[in-house]
Coordinates of C-alpha atoms in Angstrom, one line a residue:
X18 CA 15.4 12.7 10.0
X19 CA 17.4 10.0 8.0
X20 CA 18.7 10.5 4.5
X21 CA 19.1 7.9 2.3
X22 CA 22.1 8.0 0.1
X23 CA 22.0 7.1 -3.7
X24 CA 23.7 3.6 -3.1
X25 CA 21.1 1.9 -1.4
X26 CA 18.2 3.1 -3.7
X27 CA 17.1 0.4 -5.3
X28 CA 15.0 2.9 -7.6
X29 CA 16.7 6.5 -7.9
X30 CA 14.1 9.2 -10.6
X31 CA 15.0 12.9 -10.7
X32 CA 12.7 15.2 -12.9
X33 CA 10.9 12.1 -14.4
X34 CA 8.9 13.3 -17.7
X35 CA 6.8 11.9 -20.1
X36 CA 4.6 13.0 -22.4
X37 CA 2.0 12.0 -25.0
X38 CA 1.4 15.0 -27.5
X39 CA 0.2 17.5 -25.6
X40 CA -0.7 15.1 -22.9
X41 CA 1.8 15.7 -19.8
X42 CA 1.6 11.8 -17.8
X43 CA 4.1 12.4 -15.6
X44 CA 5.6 15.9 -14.9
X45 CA 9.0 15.6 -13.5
X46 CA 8.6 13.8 -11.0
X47 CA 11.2 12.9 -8.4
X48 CA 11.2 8.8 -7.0
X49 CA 13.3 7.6 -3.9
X50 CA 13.1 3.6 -3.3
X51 CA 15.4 2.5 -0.8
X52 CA 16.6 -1.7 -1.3
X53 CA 14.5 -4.2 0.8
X54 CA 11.2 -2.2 1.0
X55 CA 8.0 -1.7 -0.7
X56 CA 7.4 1.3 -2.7
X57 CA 3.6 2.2 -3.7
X58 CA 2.7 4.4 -6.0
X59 CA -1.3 5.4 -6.3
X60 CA -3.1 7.7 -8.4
X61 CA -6.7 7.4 -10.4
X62 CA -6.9 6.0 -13.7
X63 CA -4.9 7.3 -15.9
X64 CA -2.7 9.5 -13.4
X65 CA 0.0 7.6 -15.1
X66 CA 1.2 4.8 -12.7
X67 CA 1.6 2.2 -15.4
X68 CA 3.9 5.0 -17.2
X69 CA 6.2 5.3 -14.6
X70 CA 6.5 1.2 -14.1
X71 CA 7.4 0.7 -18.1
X72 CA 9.5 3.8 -18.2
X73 CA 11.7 2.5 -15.6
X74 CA 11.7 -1.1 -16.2
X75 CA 12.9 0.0 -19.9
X76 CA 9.7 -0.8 -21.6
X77 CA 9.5 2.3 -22.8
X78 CA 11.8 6.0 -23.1
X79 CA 11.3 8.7 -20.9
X80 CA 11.5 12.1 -22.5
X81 CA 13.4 13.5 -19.7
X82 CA 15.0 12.6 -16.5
X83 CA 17.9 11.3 -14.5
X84 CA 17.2 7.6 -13.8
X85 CA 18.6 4.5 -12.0
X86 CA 17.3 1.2 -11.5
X87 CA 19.9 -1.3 -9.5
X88 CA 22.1 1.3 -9.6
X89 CA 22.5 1.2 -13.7
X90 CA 21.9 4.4 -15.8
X91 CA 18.9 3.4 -17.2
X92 CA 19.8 5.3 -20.2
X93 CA 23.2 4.6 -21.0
X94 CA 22.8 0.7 -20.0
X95 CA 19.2 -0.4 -19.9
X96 CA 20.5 -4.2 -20.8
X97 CA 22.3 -3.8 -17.2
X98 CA 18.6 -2.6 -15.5
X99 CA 17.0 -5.2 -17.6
X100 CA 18.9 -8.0 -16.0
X101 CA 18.5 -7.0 -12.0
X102 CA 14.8 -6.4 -12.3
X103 CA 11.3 -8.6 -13.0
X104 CA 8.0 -7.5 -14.0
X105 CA 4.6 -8.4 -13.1
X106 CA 1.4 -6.5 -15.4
X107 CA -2.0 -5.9 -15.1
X108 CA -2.7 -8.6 -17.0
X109 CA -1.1 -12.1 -16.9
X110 CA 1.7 -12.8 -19.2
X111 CA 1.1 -16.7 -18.9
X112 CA 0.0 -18.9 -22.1
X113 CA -3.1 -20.5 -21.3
X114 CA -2.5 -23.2 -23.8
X115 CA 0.6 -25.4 -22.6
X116 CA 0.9 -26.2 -18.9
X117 CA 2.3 -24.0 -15.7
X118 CA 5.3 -25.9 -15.6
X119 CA 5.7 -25.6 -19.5
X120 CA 5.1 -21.9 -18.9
X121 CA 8.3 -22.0 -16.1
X122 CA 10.4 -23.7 -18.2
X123 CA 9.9 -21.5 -21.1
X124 CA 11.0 -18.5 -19.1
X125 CA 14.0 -20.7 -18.1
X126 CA 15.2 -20.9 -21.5
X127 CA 14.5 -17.0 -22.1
X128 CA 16.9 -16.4 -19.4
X129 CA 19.6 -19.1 -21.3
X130 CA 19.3 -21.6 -17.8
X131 CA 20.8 -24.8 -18.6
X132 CA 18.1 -27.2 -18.7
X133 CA 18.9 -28.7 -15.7
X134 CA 19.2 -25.9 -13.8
X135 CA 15.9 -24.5 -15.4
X136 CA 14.0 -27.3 -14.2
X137 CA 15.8 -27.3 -10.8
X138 CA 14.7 -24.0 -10.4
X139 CA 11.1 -24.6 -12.0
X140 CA 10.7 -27.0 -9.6
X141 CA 11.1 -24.9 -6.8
X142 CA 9.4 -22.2 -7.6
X143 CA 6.1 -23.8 -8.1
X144 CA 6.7 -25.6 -4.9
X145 CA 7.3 -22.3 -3.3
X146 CA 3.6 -21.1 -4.8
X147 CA 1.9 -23.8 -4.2
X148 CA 1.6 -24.5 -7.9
X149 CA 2.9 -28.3 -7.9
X150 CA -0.5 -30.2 -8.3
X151 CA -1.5 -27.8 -10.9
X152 CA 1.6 -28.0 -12.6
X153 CA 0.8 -30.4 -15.5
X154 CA -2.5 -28.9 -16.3
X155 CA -3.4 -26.5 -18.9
X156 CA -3.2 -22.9 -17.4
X157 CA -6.7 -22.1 -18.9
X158 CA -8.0 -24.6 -16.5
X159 CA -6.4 -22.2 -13.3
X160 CA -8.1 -20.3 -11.0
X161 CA -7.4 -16.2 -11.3
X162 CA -5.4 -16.3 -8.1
X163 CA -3.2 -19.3 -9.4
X164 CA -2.5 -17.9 -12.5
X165 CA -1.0 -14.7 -11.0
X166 CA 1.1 -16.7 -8.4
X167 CA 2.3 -18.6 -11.5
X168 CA 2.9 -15.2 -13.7
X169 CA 5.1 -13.9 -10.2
X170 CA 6.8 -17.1 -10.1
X171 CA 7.6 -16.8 -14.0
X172 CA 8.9 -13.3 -12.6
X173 CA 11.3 -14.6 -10.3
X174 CA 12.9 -17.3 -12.6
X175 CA 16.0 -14.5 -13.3
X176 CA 16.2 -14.4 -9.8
X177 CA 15.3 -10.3 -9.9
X178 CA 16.3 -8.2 -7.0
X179 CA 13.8 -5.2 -8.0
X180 CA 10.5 -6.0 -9.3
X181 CA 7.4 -3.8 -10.0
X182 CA 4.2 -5.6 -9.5
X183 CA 1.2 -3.3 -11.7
X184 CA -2.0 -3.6 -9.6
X185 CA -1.1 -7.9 -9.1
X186 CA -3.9 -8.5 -7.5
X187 CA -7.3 -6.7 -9.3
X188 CA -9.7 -9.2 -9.8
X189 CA -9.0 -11.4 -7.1
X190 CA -10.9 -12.9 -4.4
X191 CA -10.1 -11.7 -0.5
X192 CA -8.0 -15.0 -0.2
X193 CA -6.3 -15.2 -3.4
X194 CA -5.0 -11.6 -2.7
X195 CA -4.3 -12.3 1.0
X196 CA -2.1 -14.8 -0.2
X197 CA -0.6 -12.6 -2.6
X198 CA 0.6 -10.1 0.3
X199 CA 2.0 -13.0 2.2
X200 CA 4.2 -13.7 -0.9
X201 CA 5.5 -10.0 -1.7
X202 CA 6.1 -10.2 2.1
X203 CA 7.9 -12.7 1.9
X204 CA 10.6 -11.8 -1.3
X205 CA 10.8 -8.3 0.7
X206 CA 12.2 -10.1 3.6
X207 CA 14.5 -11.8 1.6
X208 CA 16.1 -8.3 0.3
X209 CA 13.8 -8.2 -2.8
X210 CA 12.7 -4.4 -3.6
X211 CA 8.9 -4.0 -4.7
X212 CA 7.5 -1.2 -6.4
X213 CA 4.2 -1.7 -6.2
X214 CA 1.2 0.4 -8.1
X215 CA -2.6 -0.8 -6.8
X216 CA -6.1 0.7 -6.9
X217 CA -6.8 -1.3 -4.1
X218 CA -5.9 1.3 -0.9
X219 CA -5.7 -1.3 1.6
X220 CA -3.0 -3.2 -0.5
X221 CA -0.8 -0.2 0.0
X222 CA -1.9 0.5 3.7
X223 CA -0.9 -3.5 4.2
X224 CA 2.4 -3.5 2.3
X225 CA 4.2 -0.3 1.3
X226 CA 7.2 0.9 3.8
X227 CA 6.0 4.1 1.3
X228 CA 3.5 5.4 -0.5
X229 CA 3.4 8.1 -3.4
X230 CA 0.1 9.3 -4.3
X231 CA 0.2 10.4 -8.1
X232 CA -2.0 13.1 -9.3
X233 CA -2.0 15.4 -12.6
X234 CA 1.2 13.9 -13.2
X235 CA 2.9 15.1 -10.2
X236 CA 3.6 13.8 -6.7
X237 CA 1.0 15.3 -4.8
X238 CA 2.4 13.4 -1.2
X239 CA 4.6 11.1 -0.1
X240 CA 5.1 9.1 3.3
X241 CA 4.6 6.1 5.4
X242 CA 0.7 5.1 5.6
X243 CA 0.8 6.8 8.8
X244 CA 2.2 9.7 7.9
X245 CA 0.1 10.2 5.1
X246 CA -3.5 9.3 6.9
X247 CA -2.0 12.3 9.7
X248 CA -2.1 15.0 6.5
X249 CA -5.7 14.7 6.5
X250 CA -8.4 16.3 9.3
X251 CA -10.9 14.7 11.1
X252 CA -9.2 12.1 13.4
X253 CA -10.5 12.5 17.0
X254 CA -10.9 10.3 19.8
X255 CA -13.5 8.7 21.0
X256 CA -14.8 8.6 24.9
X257 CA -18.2 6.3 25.7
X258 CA -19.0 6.0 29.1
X259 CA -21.6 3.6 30.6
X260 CA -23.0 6.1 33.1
X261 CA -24.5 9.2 32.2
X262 CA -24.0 11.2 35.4
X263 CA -20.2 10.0 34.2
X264 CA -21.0 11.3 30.7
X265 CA -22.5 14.5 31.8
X266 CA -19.6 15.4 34.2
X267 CA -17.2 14.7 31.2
X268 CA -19.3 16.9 28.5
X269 CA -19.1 19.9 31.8
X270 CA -15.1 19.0 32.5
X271 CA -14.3 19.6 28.8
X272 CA -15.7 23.0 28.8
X273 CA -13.1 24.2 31.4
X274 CA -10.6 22.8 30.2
X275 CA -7.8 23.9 27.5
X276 CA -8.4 20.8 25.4
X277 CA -9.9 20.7 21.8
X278 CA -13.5 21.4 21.7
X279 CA -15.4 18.2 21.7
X280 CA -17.8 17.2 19.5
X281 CA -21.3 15.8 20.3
X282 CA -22.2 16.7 24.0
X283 CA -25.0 18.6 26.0
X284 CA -24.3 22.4 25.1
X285 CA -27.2 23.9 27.2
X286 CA -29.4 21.9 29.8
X287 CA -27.1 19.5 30.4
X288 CA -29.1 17.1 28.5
X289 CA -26.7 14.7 26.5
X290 CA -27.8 14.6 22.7
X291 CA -25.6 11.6 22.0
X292 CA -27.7 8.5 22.7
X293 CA -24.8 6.7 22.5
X294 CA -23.2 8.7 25.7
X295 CA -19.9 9.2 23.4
X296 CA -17.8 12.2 23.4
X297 CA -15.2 12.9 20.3
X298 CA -12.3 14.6 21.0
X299 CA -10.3 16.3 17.7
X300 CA -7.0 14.8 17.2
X301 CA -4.5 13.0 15.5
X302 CA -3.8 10.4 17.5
X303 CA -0.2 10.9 18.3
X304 CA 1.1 9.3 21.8
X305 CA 1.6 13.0 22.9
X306 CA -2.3 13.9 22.7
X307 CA -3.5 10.4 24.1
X308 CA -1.5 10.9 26.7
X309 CA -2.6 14.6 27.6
X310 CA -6.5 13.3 27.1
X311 CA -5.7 10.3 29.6
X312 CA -4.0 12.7 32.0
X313 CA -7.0 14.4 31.7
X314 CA -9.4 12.2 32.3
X315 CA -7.0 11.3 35.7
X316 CA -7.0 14.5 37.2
X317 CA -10.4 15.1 36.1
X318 CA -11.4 11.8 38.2
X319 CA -13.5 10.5 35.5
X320 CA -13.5 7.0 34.3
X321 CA -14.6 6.5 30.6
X322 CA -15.7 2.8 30.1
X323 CA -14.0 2.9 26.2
X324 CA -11.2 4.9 24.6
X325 CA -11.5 4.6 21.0
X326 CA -8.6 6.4 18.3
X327 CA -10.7 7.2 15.1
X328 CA -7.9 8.6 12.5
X329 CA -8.5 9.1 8.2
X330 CA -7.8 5.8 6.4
X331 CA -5.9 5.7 3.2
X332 CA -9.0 6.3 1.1
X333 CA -9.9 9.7 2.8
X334 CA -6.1 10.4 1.8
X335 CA -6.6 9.1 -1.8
X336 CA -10.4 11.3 -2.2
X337 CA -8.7 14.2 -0.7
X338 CA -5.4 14.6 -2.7
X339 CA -6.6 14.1 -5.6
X340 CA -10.2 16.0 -5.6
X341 CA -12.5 13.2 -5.2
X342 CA -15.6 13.2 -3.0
X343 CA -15.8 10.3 -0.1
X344 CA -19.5 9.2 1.6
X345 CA -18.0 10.0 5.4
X346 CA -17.4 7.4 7.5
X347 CA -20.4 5.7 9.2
X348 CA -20.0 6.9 13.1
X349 CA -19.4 4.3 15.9
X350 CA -17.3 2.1 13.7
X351 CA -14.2 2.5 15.3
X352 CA -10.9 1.3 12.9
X353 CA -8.5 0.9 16.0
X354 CA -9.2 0.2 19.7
X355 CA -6.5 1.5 22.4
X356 CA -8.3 1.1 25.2

């Protein structure tokens, strides 16, 4: 397993704390972002995601903790942190009563550009987001999707090598937020650091090298997407065959066989009770199992006419670390085909 060293965190929190009253928000909670990546942190409302993203871009103190944003204490030199990072919020920054290019320049003065070089670089941002025929209208008149590409490029005018994005796309439309990911893709592969915080699940599943999922104030899991969806039971593996003396040899060759149970075929009579003729097979749907089920299937002379891999999404991950309850998943609606 590879450790990553303090110097190329982008985002470094040891025993993060934070609390309102006798509220505990966030209770010491440790944070790892290495440069270049996407960070996501989840949690229900109120779990205190929005805490940790204005504690550590220096809107507001921490009560405890050792922290470091762009490698600055964020403590001892929060001017330092202030000037390597951007900020996105929930809600868009953006005055709705001059235009979007007025809005760029005005952010071009608040980081003392020349006034050449701020609308040089106005320019390009709002070429770069697609902003340039709106650019002389009133931002009241946008759309919800252009005024958060316009309060991102705002963001970017300092040029920001870390920037936290809180939940940047609620409220908008499948496209708009499409569009949104293709942007954060892009400033990642240009070495830009995201830390991310969204209540939309696929968001993180789509973006995030890493996820943190936040819960009574403390970090109740944290790993890729992948990693995170293998935490949770009831992946398995799907087996339909066409032919039901096919089917029925399969439900008889699993019995004598030393591979998890599966779910869903003739116990007695040999009668299948899956109209479907569909076996399900337990597992996580690692390389090593698929490949012991297919070997199976070779020496068992039996020809299944579709393999599907069923494993948890990211919202069975989200229900079940942090107590929710989930409707389960409609059956025969495979997420990922292998075969």
């Amino acid at each position: 397993m590879t450790t990553t060293t303090s110097h190329s965190l982008a985002i470094a929190a040891k025993g993060l704390r934070k609390a309102y009253g006798d509220k505990t928000v966030l209770d010491g909670i440790d944070l790892a972002v290495p440069a270049g990546t996407v960070f996501s942190l989840l949690g229900p409302n109120g779990a205190g995601k929005t805490t940790a993203v204005k504690i550590l871009s220096t809107l507001i103190t921490a009560d405890a903790g050792d922290l470091h944003v762009g490698g600055h204490d964020l403590a001892a030199d929060p001017q330092a942190v202030r000037a390597a990072i951007g900020v996105t919020g929930q809600f868009s920054a953006v005055d709705g009563l001059i235009t979007g290019e007025e809005n760029m320049l005005l952010m071009a003065d608040l980081h003392h550009l020349s006034r050449s070089e701020g609308r040089r670089t106005a320019a390009e941002l709002l070429e770069r987001f697609d902003l340039v025929e709106a650019a002389k209208k009133p931002v009241s008149t946008y759309s919800g999707g252009m005024k958060r590409r316009l309060d991102l490029a705002m963001t970017l005018v300092g040029n920001p090598r870390i920037i936290f994005l809180d939940e940047p796309t609620t409220g908008l439309d499948p496209r708009s937020r499409h569009n949104m990911w293709g942007i954060i893709r892009e400033l990642v592969s240009g070495g830009v650091t995201v830390f991310l915080t969204t209540q939309i699940l696929e968001e993180a599943d789509e973006l995030a090298d890493r996820i943190a999922v936040l819960n009574d104030g403390k970090i109740a899991a944290e790993g890729s997407a992948d990693e995170l969806k293998r935490l949770i039971p009831g992946g398995h593996v799907r087996l339909r065959f066409a032919d039901p003396a096919a089917y029925q040899s399969a439900a008889v060759a699993l019995r004598e066989v030393a591979l998890p149970q599966a779910l869903g075929f003739a116990r007695a009579g040999g009668a299948p009770i899956d109209e479907t003729l569909s076996l399900q097979i337990p597992s996580d749907g690692s390389p090593r199992e698929l490949r012991s089920i297919l070997d199976w299937l070779d020496a068992s002379s039996i020809e299944a006419d579709e393999l599907t891999v069923h494993t948890p999404d990211l919202d069975d991950v989200f229900f079940a670390l942090t107590g929710g309850t989930k409707v389960p998943n409609v059956p025969n609606q495979p997420k990922e085909n292998v075969r």
